[in-house]
mmCIF file of N, CA and C in Angstrom:
data_model
loop_
_atom_site.group_PDB
_atom_site.id
_atom_site.type_symbol
_atom_site.label_atom_id
_atom_site.label_comp_id
_atom_site.label_asym_id
_atom_site.label_seq_id
_atom_site.Cartn_x
_atom_site.Cartn_y
_atom_site.Cartn_z
ATOM 1 N N MET W 193 13.521 26.668 -50.589
ATOM 2 C CA MET W 193 12.579 26.945 -51.827
ATOM 3 C C MET W 193 12.434 26.262 -53.215
ATOM 4 N N PRO W 194 12.407 24.877 -53.374
ATOM 5 C CA PRO W 194 13.205 24.387 -54.510
ATOM 6 C C PRO W 194 12.636 24.992 -55.928
ATOM 7 N N THR W 195 12.675 24.836 -57.168
ATOM 8 C CA THR W 195 12.505 25.412 -58.107
ATOM 9 C C THR W 195 11.185 24.888 -58.830
ATOM 10 N N SER W 196 11.419 25.867 -60.181
ATOM 11 C CA SER W 196 9.991 24.529 -60.411
ATOM 12 C C SER W 196 11.249 23.529 -61.160
ATOM 13 N N GLY W 197 12.528 23.508 -61.622
ATOM 14 C CA GLY W 197 12.702 22.429 -63.044
ATOM 15 C C GLY W 197 12.900 21.813 -62.245
ATOM 16 N N GLU W 198 12.782 21.603 -60.611
ATOM 17 C CA GLU W 198 13.365 20.475 -59.523
ATOM 18 C C GLU W 198 11.488 19.944 -59.125
ATOM 19 N N LEU W 199 11.046 20.814 -59.069
ATOM 20 C CA LEU W 199 9.541 20.636 -59.134
ATOM 21 C C LEU W 199 8.713 19.957 -60.094
ATOM 22 N N ILE W 200 9.169 19.265 -61.009
ATOM 23 C CA ILE W 200 9.376 18.914 -62.618
ATOM 24 C C ILE W 200 9.361 17.884 -62.376
ATOM 25 N N SER W 201 11.072 17.826 -61.854
ATOM 26 C CA SER W 201 12.351 16.120 -61.806
ATOM 27 C C SER W 201 11.515 15.007 -61.249
ATOM 28 N N VAL W 202 10.985 15.739 -60.222
ATOM 29 C CA VAL W 202 10.354 15.232 -58.923
ATOM 30 C C VAL W 202 9.394 15.074 -59.293
ATOM 31 N N ALA W 203 8.069 15.444 -60.353
ATOM 32 C CA ALA W 203 7.119 15.182 -60.422
ATOM 33 C C ALA W 203 7.387 14.106 -62.432
ATOM 34 N N ALA W 204 8.496 14.074 -62.381
ATOM 35 C CA ALA W 204 8.491 13.308 -64.196
ATOM 36 C C ALA W 204 8.983 11.678 -63.403
ATOM 37 N N GLY W 205 10.053 12.120 -62.804
ATOM 38 C CA GLY W 205 10.255 10.318 -61.977
ATOM 39 C C GLY W 205 9.279 9.936 -61.309
ATOM 40 N N ALA W 206 8.063 10.603 -60.027
ATOM 41 C CA ALA W 206 6.967 10.026 -59.398
ATOM 42 C C ALA W 206 6.465 9.782 -60.934
ATOM 43 N N ALA W 207 6.048 10.143 -61.777
ATOM 44 C CA ALA W 207 5.070 9.068 -63.275
ATOM 45 C C ALA W 207 5.622 8.191 -63.473
ATOM 46 N N LEU W 208 7.011 8.205 -63.986
ATOM 47 C CA LEU W 208 7.970 7.015 -64.435
ATOM 48 C C LEU W 208 7.529 5.761 -63.120
ATOM 49 N N ALA W 209 7.975 6.360 -61.914
ATOM 50 C CA ALA W 209 8.286 5.356 -61.312
ATOM 51 C C ALA W 209 6.907 4.587 -61.255
ATOM 52 N N VAL W 210 5.323 5.206 -61.571
ATOM 53 C CA VAL W 210 4.551 4.578 -61.901
ATOM 54 C C VAL W 210 3.482 3.950 -62.774
ATOM 55 N N VAL W 211 4.312 4.586 -63.771
ATOM 56 C CA VAL W 211 4.667 4.042 -65.003
ATOM 57 C C VAL W 211 5.309 2.237 -64.901
ATOM 58 N N ILE W 212 6.347 2.103 -64.410
ATOM 59 C CA ILE W 212 6.832 1.875 -64.347
ATOM 60 C C ILE W 212 6.318 0.001 -63.495
ATOM 61 N N GLY W 213 5.928 0.881 -63.041
ATOM 62 C CA GLY W 213 5.007 -0.105 -61.051
ATOM 63 C C GLY W 213 4.350 -0.588 -62.472
ATOM 64 N N LEU W 214 3.115 -0.365 -63.184
ATOM 65 C CA LEU W 214 1.796 -1.124 -64.205
ATOM 66 C C LEU W 214 2.916 -1.993 -64.923
ATOM 67 N N ARG W 215 2.043 -2.921 -64.262
ATOM 68 C CA ARG W 215 2.426 -3.903 -65.274
ATOM 69 C C ARG W 215 1.870 -4.345 -67.136
ATOM 70 N N ARG W 216 3.140 -3.319 -68.408
ATOM 71 C CA ARG W 216 2.436 -3.172 -69.307
ATOM 72 C C ARG W 216 1.262 -2.712 -69.265
ATOM 73 N N PRO W 217 1.311 -1.415 -69.149
ATOM 74 C CA PRO W 217 0.086 -0.535 -69.790
ATOM 75 C C PRO W 217 1.279 -0.384 -70.678
ATOM 76 N N PRO W 218 -0.928 -0.060 -71.517
ATOM 77 C CA PRO W 218 -0.562 0.440 -73.308
ATOM 78 C C PRO W 218 -0.121 1.800 -73.090
ATOM 79 N N PRO W 219 0.680 1.779 -73.963
ATOM 80 C CA PRO W 219 1.153 3.509 -74.613
ATOM 81 C C PRO W 219 0.672 4.746 -73.930
ATOM 82 N N LEU W 220 -0.237 4.960 -74.504
ATOM 83 C CA LEU W 220 -1.433 6.316 -74.383
ATOM 84 C C LEU W 220 -0.910 6.898 -73.476
ATOM 85 N N ILE W 221 -2.114 5.005 -72.436
ATOM 86 C CA ILE W 221 -2.009 5.785 -71.230
ATOM 87 C C ILE W 221 -0.520 5.889 -70.179
ATOM 88 N N SER W 222 -0.052 5.595 -70.737
ATOM 89 C CA SER W 222 1.823 5.674 -70.079
ATOM 90 C C SER W 222 1.945 7.448 -70.207
ATOM 91 N N ALA W 223 2.282 7.671 -71.728
ATOM 92 C CA ALA W 223 2.468 9.137 -72.113
ATOM 93 C C ALA W 223 0.699 9.699 -71.034
ATOM 94 N N LEU W 224 -0.009 9.525 -70.386
ATOM 95 C CA LEU W 224 -1.116 10.549 -70.827
ATOM 96 C C LEU W 224 -0.737 10.494 -69.433
ATOM 97 N N LEU W 225 -0.006 9.566 -67.794
ATOM 98 C CA LEU W 225 -0.045 9.502 -67.024
ATOM 99 C C LEU W 225 0.867 10.736 -66.616
ATOM 100 N N LEU W 226 1.995 10.504 -67.653
ATOM 101 C CA LEU W 226 3.089 11.122 -67.011
ATOM 102 C C LEU W 226 3.450 12.597 -67.540
ATOM 103 N N ILE W 227 2.261 12.849 -68.549
ATOM 104 C CA ILE W 227 1.991 13.741 -68.808
ATOM 105 C C ILE W 227 1.164 15.192 -67.854
ATOM 106 N N ALA W 228 0.020 13.751 -67.410
ATOM 107 C CA ALA W 228 -0.981 14.682 -66.291
ATOM 108 C C ALA W 228 0.124 14.613 -65.014
ATOM 109 N N ILE W 229 0.775 13.908 -64.171
ATOM 110 C CA ILE W 229 2.247 14.203 -63.306
ATOM 111 C C ILE W 229 2.400 15.277 -63.523
ATOM 112 N N ALA W 230 3.773 15.490 -64.447
ATOM 113 C CA ALA W 230 4.249 16.599 -65.026
ATOM 114 C C ALA W 230 3.508 17.881 -64.569
ATOM 115 N N LEU W 231 2.489 17.929 -64.883
ATOM 116 C CA LEU W 231 1.277 19.100 -64.550
ATOM 117 C C LEU W 231 1.226 19.371 -63.366
ATOM 118 N N LEU W 232 0.730 18.366 -63.035
ATOM 119 C CA LEU W 232 0.620 18.435 -62.111
ATOM 120 C C LEU W 232 1.374 19.229 -61.257
ATOM 121 N N GLY W 233 2.804 18.811 -61.742
ATOM 122 C CA GLY W 233 4.181 19.771 -60.771
ATOM 123 C C GLY W 233 4.062 20.547 -60.840
ATOM 124 N N LEU W 234 3.630 20.695 -62.207
ATOM 125 C CA LEU W 234 4.469 22.356 -63.006
ATOM 126 C C LEU W 234 3.296 23.626 -61.666
ATOM 127 N N GLY W 235 1.995 22.911 -61.431
ATOM 128 C CA GLY W 235 0.974 23.048 -61.417
ATOM 129 C C GLY W 235 1.452 23.990 -59.821
ATOM 130 N N LEU W 236 1.501 22.642 -58.922
ATOM 131 C CA LEU W 236 2.690 22.971 -56.869
ATOM 132 C C LEU W 236 3.453 23.510 -57.875
ATOM 133 N N ALA W 237 4.823 23.771 -58.840
ATOM 134 C CA ALA W 237 5.875 24.861 -58.341
ATOM 135 C C ALA W 237 4.850 26.371 -58.656
ATOM 136 N N TYR W 238 4.151 26.605 -59.406
ATOM 137 C CA TYR W 238 3.590 27.849 -59.854
ATOM 138 C C TYR W 238 2.168 28.426 -57.893
ATOM 139 N N ALA W 239 1.834 27.037 -57.426
ATOM 140 C CA ALA W 239 1.658 27.028 -56.387
ATOM 141 C C ALA W 239 1.824 27.388 -55.276
ATOM 142 N N LEU W 240 3.493 27.549 -55.257
ATOM 143 C CA LEU W 240 4.503 27.478 -54.222
ATOM 144 C C LEU W 240 5.088 28.351 -54.293
ATOM 145 N N GLY W 241 5.096 29.319 -55.617
ATOM 146 C CA GLY W 241 4.946 30.845 -55.988
ATOM 147 C C GLY W 241 7.390 29.885 -56.876
ATOM 148 N N ALA W 242 7.931 29.291 -56.474
ATOM 149 C CA ALA W 242 8.737 28.846 -57.544
ATOM 150 C C ALA W 242 9.287 29.466 -58.972
ATOM 151 N N LEU W 243 7.765 30.081 -60.431
ATOM 152 C CA LEU W 243 7.368 29.778 -61.148
ATOM 153 C C LEU W 243 8.410 31.753 -61.373
ATOM 154 N N ALA W 244 8.188 32.323 -60.133
ATOM 155 C CA ALA W 244 8.788 33.250 -59.570
ATOM 156 C C ALA W 244 9.466 33.808 -60.238
ATOM 157 N N ALA W 245 10.186 33.701 -59.858
ATOM 158 C CA ALA W 245 12.188 33.578 -59.950
ATOM 159 C C ALA W 245 12.911 32.581 -60.800
ATOM 160 N N VAL W 246 11.972 32.673 -62.061
ATOM 161 C CA VAL W 246 12.734 31.231 -62.859
ATOM 162 C C VAL W 246 11.633 32.060 -64.483
ATOM 163 N N GLY W 247 13.082 31.862 -65.051
ATOM 164 C CA GLY W 247 12.484 32.505 -66.239
ATOM 165 C C GLY W 247 11.686 31.682 -67.138
ATOM 166 N N VAL W 248 10.722 31.857 -68.296
ATOM 167 C CA VAL W 248 10.385 31.632 -69.139
ATOM 168 C C VAL W 248 11.566 30.385 -70.917
ATOM 169 N N TYR W 249 12.762 30.718 -70.335
ATOM 170 C CA TYR W 249 13.468 30.206 -71.223
ATOM 171 C C TYR W 249 13.366 28.575 -70.123
ATOM 172 N N VAL W 250 14.221 28.513 -68.945
ATOM 173 C CA VAL W 250 14.014 27.578 -68.113
ATOM 174 C C VAL W 250 13.066 26.744 -68.171
ATOM 175 N N LEU W 251 11.674 27.492 -68.295
ATOM 176 C CA LEU W 251 10.136 26.479 -67.248
ATOM 177 C C LEU W 251 10.447 26.081 -68.943
ATOM 178 N N ILE W 252 10.463 26.434 -70.685
ATOM 179 C CA ILE W 252 10.324 25.646 -71.992
ATOM 180 C C ILE W 252 11.316 24.474 -71.562
ATOM 181 N N MET W 253 12.305 24.633 -71.546
ATOM 182 C CA MET W 253 13.074 23.907 -71.064
ATOM 183 C C MET W 253 12.989 22.310 -70.594
ATOM 184 N N ASP W 254 12.198 22.720 -69.415
ATOM 185 C CA ASP W 254 11.786 21.369 -68.573
ATOM 186 C C ASP W 254 10.870 21.078 -69.016
ATOM 187 N N ILE W 255 9.571 21.687 -69.830
ATOM 188 C CA ILE W 255 8.617 21.126 -70.121
ATOM 189 C C ILE W 255 8.978 20.070 -71.161
ATOM 190 N N GLY W 256 10.306 20.378 -72.068
ATOM 191 C CA GLY W 256 10.916 19.503 -73.097
ATOM 192 C C GLY W 256 10.958 18.600 -72.659
ATOM 193 N N TYR W 257 12.139 18.872 -71.656
ATOM 194 C CA TYR W 257 13.026 17.624 -71.175
ATOM 195 C C TYR W 257 11.842 16.488 -70.634
ATOM 196 N N VAL W 258 10.347 17.537 -69.568
ATOM 197 C CA VAL W 258 9.611 16.327 -70.057
ATOM 198 C C VAL W 258 8.826 15.377 -71.001
ATOM 199 N N ALA W 259 8.754 15.941 -71.931
ATOM 200 C CA ALA W 259 7.763 15.728 -73.459
ATOM 201 C C ALA W 259 9.184 14.706 -73.924
ATOM 202 N N GLY W 260 10.666 14.813 -73.955
ATOM 203 C CA GLY W 260 11.492 14.075 -74.046
ATOM 204 C C GLY W 260 11.497 12.056 -73.922
ATOM 205 N N LEU W 261 10.914 12.892 -71.783
ATOM 206 C CA LEU W 261 11.354 12.067 -71.652
ATOM 207 C C LEU W 261 10.266 10.448 -72.082
ATOM 208 N N THR W 262 8.375 11.426 -72.410
ATOM 209 C CA THR W 262 7.525 10.501 -72.539
ATOM 210 C C THR W 262 7.820 10.025 -74.262
ATOM 211 N N ALA W 263 8.399 11.131 -74.484
ATOM 212 C CA ALA W 263 8.445 9.611 -76.273
ATOM 213 C C ALA W 263 9.458 8.863 -75.885
ATOM 214 N N SER W 264 10.081 9.144 -75.140
ATOM 215 C CA SER W 264 11.783 8.891 -74.999
ATOM 216 C C SER W 264 10.578 6.809 -74.082
ATOM 217 N N LEU W 265 9.826 7.437 -72.894
ATOM 218 C CA LEU W 265 8.807 6.121 -72.795
ATOM 219 C C LEU W 265 7.914 5.254 -73.635
ATOM 220 N N VAL W 266 7.300 6.085 -74.622
ATOM 221 C CA VAL W 266 6.441 5.158 -75.273
ATOM 222 C C VAL W 266 7.311 4.855 -76.703
ATOM 223 N N ARG W 267 8.345 4.471 -77.144
ATOM 224 C CA ARG W 267 9.378 4.565 -77.483
ATOM 225 C C ARG W 267 9.577 2.401 -77.329
ATOM 226 N N GLU W 268 10.090 2.728 -75.920
ATOM 227 C CA GLU W 268 10.808 1.770 -75.447
ATOM 228 C C GLU W 268 8.826 0.945 -75.422
ATOM 229 N N LEU W 269 8.104 1.251 -74.458
ATOM 230 C CA LEU W 269 7.131 -0.235 -74.704
ATOM 231 C C LEU W 269 6.860 0.063 -75.494
ATOM 232 N N ASN W 270 7.044 0.852 -76.856
ATOM 233 C CA ASN W 270 6.657 0.078 -78.213
ATOM 234 C C ASN W 270 7.169 -1.171 -78.996
ATOM 235 N N ARG W 271 8.625 -0.611 -78.084
ATOM 236 C CA ARG W 271 9.693 -1.454 -78.524
ATOM 237 C C ARG W 271 9.720 -3.032 -78.264
ATOM 238 N N GLY W 272 8.987 -2.946 -77.003
ATOM 239 C CA GLY W 272 9.332 -3.655 -76.373
ATOM 240 C C GLY W 272 8.125 -4.745 -76.342
ATOM 241 N N GLN W 273 6.706 -4.414 -76.999
ATOM 242 C CA GLN W 273 5.671 -4.821 -76.718
ATOM 243 C C GLN W 273 5.589 -5.735 -78.280
ATOM 244 N N SER W 274 6.326 -5.729 -79.215
ATOM 245 C CA SER W 274 6.190 -5.433 -80.668
ATOM 246 C C SER W 274 7.819 -6.660 -81.271
ATOM 247 N N LYS W 275 8.406 -6.874 -79.503
ATOM 248 C CA LYS W 275 9.336 -7.748 -79.781
ATOM 249 C C LYS W 275 8.116 -8.770 -78.415
ATOM 250 N N ALA W 276 7.727 -8.898 -77.637
ATOM 251 C CA ALA W 276 7.128 -10.076 -77.123
ATOM 252 C C ALA W 276 5.818 -10.159 -78.161
ATOM 253 N N GLY W 277 5.438 -9.671 -79.184
ATOM 254 C CA GLY W 277 4.263 -10.185 -79.257
ATOM 255 C C GLY W 277 4.744 -10.816 -80.455
ATOM 256 N N ARG W 278 6.032 -11.062 -80.886
ATOM 257 C CA ARG W 278 6.046 -11.370 -82.389
ATOM 258 C C ARG W 278 6.301 -13.253 -82.260
ATOM 259 N N GLY W 279 4.840 -14.149 -82.731
ATOM 260 C CA GLY W 279 5.183 -15.172 -82.537
ATOM 261 C C GLY W 279 4.544 -15.753 -82.105
ATOM 262 N N ARG W 280 4.193 -15.109 -81.420
ATOM 263 C CA ARG W 280 2.640 -15.878 -80.262
ATOM 264 C C ARG W 280 1.792 -15.665 -80.809
ATOM 265 N N GLY W 281 1.542 -15.187 -82.121
ATOM 266 C CA GLY W 281 -0.229 -15.120 -82.289
ATOM 267 C C GLY W 281 -0.908 -16.167 -82.720
ATOM 268 N N ARG W 282 -1.764 -16.056 -82.727
ATOM 269 C CA ARG W 282 -2.786 -17.892 -83.336
ATOM 270 C C ARG W 282 -2.732 -18.048 -84.600
ATOM 271 N N TRP W 283 -2.065 -17.073 -84.934
ATOM 272 C CA TRP W 283 -1.476 -17.827 -87.465
ATOM 273 C C TRP W 283 -0.538 -17.250 -87.105
ATOM 274 N N ALA W 284 1.107 -18.030 -86.197
ATOM 275 C CA ALA W 284 1.812 -18.177 -85.919
ATOM 276 C C ALA W 284 2.873 -19.255 -86.908
ATOM 277 N N ILE W 285 3.320 -19.122 -88.296
ATOM 278 C CA ILE W 285 3.634 -19.982 -88.337
ATOM 279 C C ILE W 285 4.982 -20.927 -88.220
ATOM 280 N N GLY W 286 5.378 -22.311 -87.928
ATOM 281 C CA GLY W 286 6.620 -22.859 -87.986
ATOM 282 C C GLY W 286 6.951 -23.041 -86.130
ATOM 283 N N ARG W 287 6.359 -21.865 -85.591
ATOM 284 C CA ARG W 287 6.773 -21.749 -83.480
ATOM 285 C C ARG W 287 6.429 -22.459 -83.078
#
């Protein structure tokens, strides 16, 4: 029986694959999608009874991992969008 940490990690990986598969999604949509899929993984873990054997501390660590992954992805997306947008605007001078 998989643990809740494994299920949350799989859900976070699936969310990351979906977000990467989208073509330049807005960061807010990316973050919300990651959080929603992670919560679905948490609900699945609860439904399968995997949370009964896991302490609250481990559960909080797993949720923190998903939150950190989400923040990292949003930061990278923002950095990529800001680099891609430089000098391409209507008012770009000298380019």
